[in-house]
Amino acid sequence: MDAMMKAKQPAWVAVANPFVGIVGVLLGARLRRPPTIV
């Protein structure tokens, strides 16, 4: 329990997290929608 209270995430995780979320949203939207055939 004490280790959880003292844990700190690395700085790169805080920077990369929003980008990982954006990529996940874009991939999820692409998977849900069937590709349009022209």
Coordinates of N, CA and C in Angstrom, one line a residue:
M1 N 0.8 -1.2 0.0 CA 0.0 0.0 0.0 C 0.9 1.3 0.0
D2 N 2.0 1.2 0.8 CA 2.8 2.4 0.8 C 3.5 2.6 -0.5
A3 N 3.8 1.5 -1.2 CA 4.5 1.7 -2.5 C 3.5 2.4 -3.5
M4 N 2.3 2.1 -3.4 CA 1.3 2.8 -4.3 C 1.2 4.3 -4.0
M5 N 1.3 4.6 -2.8 CA 1.2 6.1 -2.4 C 2.5 6.8 -2.8
K6 N 3.6 6.2 -2.9 CA 4.9 6.9 -3.2 C 5.2 6.8 -4.7
A7 N 4.4 6.0 -5.5 CA 4.8 5.8 -6.9 C 4.5 7.1 -7.7
K8 N 5.4 7.3 -8.6 CA 5.3 8.5 -9.5 C 5.5 8.0 -11.0
Q9 N 4.6 8.5 -11.9 CA 4.8 8.0 -13.3 C 5.9 8.9 -13.9
P10 N 6.6 8.3 -14.9 CA 7.7 9.0 -15.6 C 7.0 10.2 -16.4
A11 N 7.8 11.2 -16.7 CA 7.3 12.3 -17.4 C 6.9 12.0 -18.8
W12 N 7.5 11.0 -19.4 CA 7.2 10.7 -20.8 C 5.8 10.0 -20.9
V13 N 5.4 9.4 -19.8 CA 4.0 8.8 -19.8 C 3.0 9.9 -19.8
A14 N 3.2 10.9 -19.0 CA 2.2 12.0 -19.0 C 2.2 12.7 -20.4
V15 N 3.3 12.8 -21.1 CA 3.3 13.4 -22.4 C 2.6 12.5 -23.5
A16 N 2.9 11.2 -23.4 CA 2.5 10.3 -24.4 C 1.0 9.9 -24.3
N17 N 0.5 10.0 -23.1 CA -0.9 9.5 -22.8 C -1.9 10.1 -23.7
P18 N -2.0 11.4 -23.9 CA -3.0 11.9 -24.8 C -2.9 11.4 -26.2
F19 N -1.7 11.3 -26.7 CA -1.5 10.8 -28.1 C -1.9 9.4 -28.2
V20 N -1.7 8.6 -27.2 CA -2.2 7.2 -27.3 C -3.7 7.1 -27.3
G21 N -4.3 8.0 -26.5 CA -5.8 8.1 -26.5 C -6.3 8.5 -27.9
I22 N -5.7 9.5 -28.5 CA -6.1 9.9 -29.8 C -6.0 8.8 -30.9
V23 N -4.9 8.1 -30.8 CA -4.7 7.0 -31.8 C -5.8 5.9 -31.5
G24 N -6.1 5.7 -30.3 CA -7.1 4.7 -30.0 C -8.5 5.1 -30.5
V25 N -8.8 6.3 -30.3 CA -10.1 6.8 -30.8 C -10.2 6.7 -32.3
L26 N -9.1 7.1 -33.0 CA -9.1 7.1 -34.5 C -9.2 5.6 -35.0
L27 N -8.5 4.7 -34.4 CA -8.6 3.3 -34.8 C -9.9 2.7 -34.5
G28 N -10.5 3.1 -33.4 CA -11.8 2.6 -33.0 C -12.9 3.1 -34.0
A29 N -12.8 4.4 -34.4 CA -13.8 4.9 -35.3 C -13.6 4.3 -36.7
R30 N -12.4 3.9 -37.1 CA -12.1 3.3 -38.4 C -12.7 1.9 -38.4
L31 N -12.6 1.2 -37.2 CA -13.1 -0.2 -37.2 C -14.6 -0.2 -37.2
R32 N -15.2 0.7 -36.5 CA -16.7 0.7 -36.4 C -17.4 1.0 -37.8
R33 N -16.8 1.9 -38.6 CA -17.4 2.3 -39.8 C -16.8 1.5 -41.0
P34 N -17.7 0.9 -41.7 CA -17.2 0.1 -42.9 C -16.6 1.1 -43.9
P35 N -15.5 0.7 -44.6 CA -14.9 1.6 -45.6 C -15.9 1.8 -46.8
T36 N -15.9 3.0 -47.2 CA -16.8 3.4 -48.4 C -16.1 3.0 -49.7
I37 N -16.8 2.3 -50.5 CA -16.3 1.9 -51.8 C -16.7 2.8 -52.9
V38 N -15.8 3.4 -53.6 CA -16.0 4.4 -54.6 C -16.1 3.8 -56.0

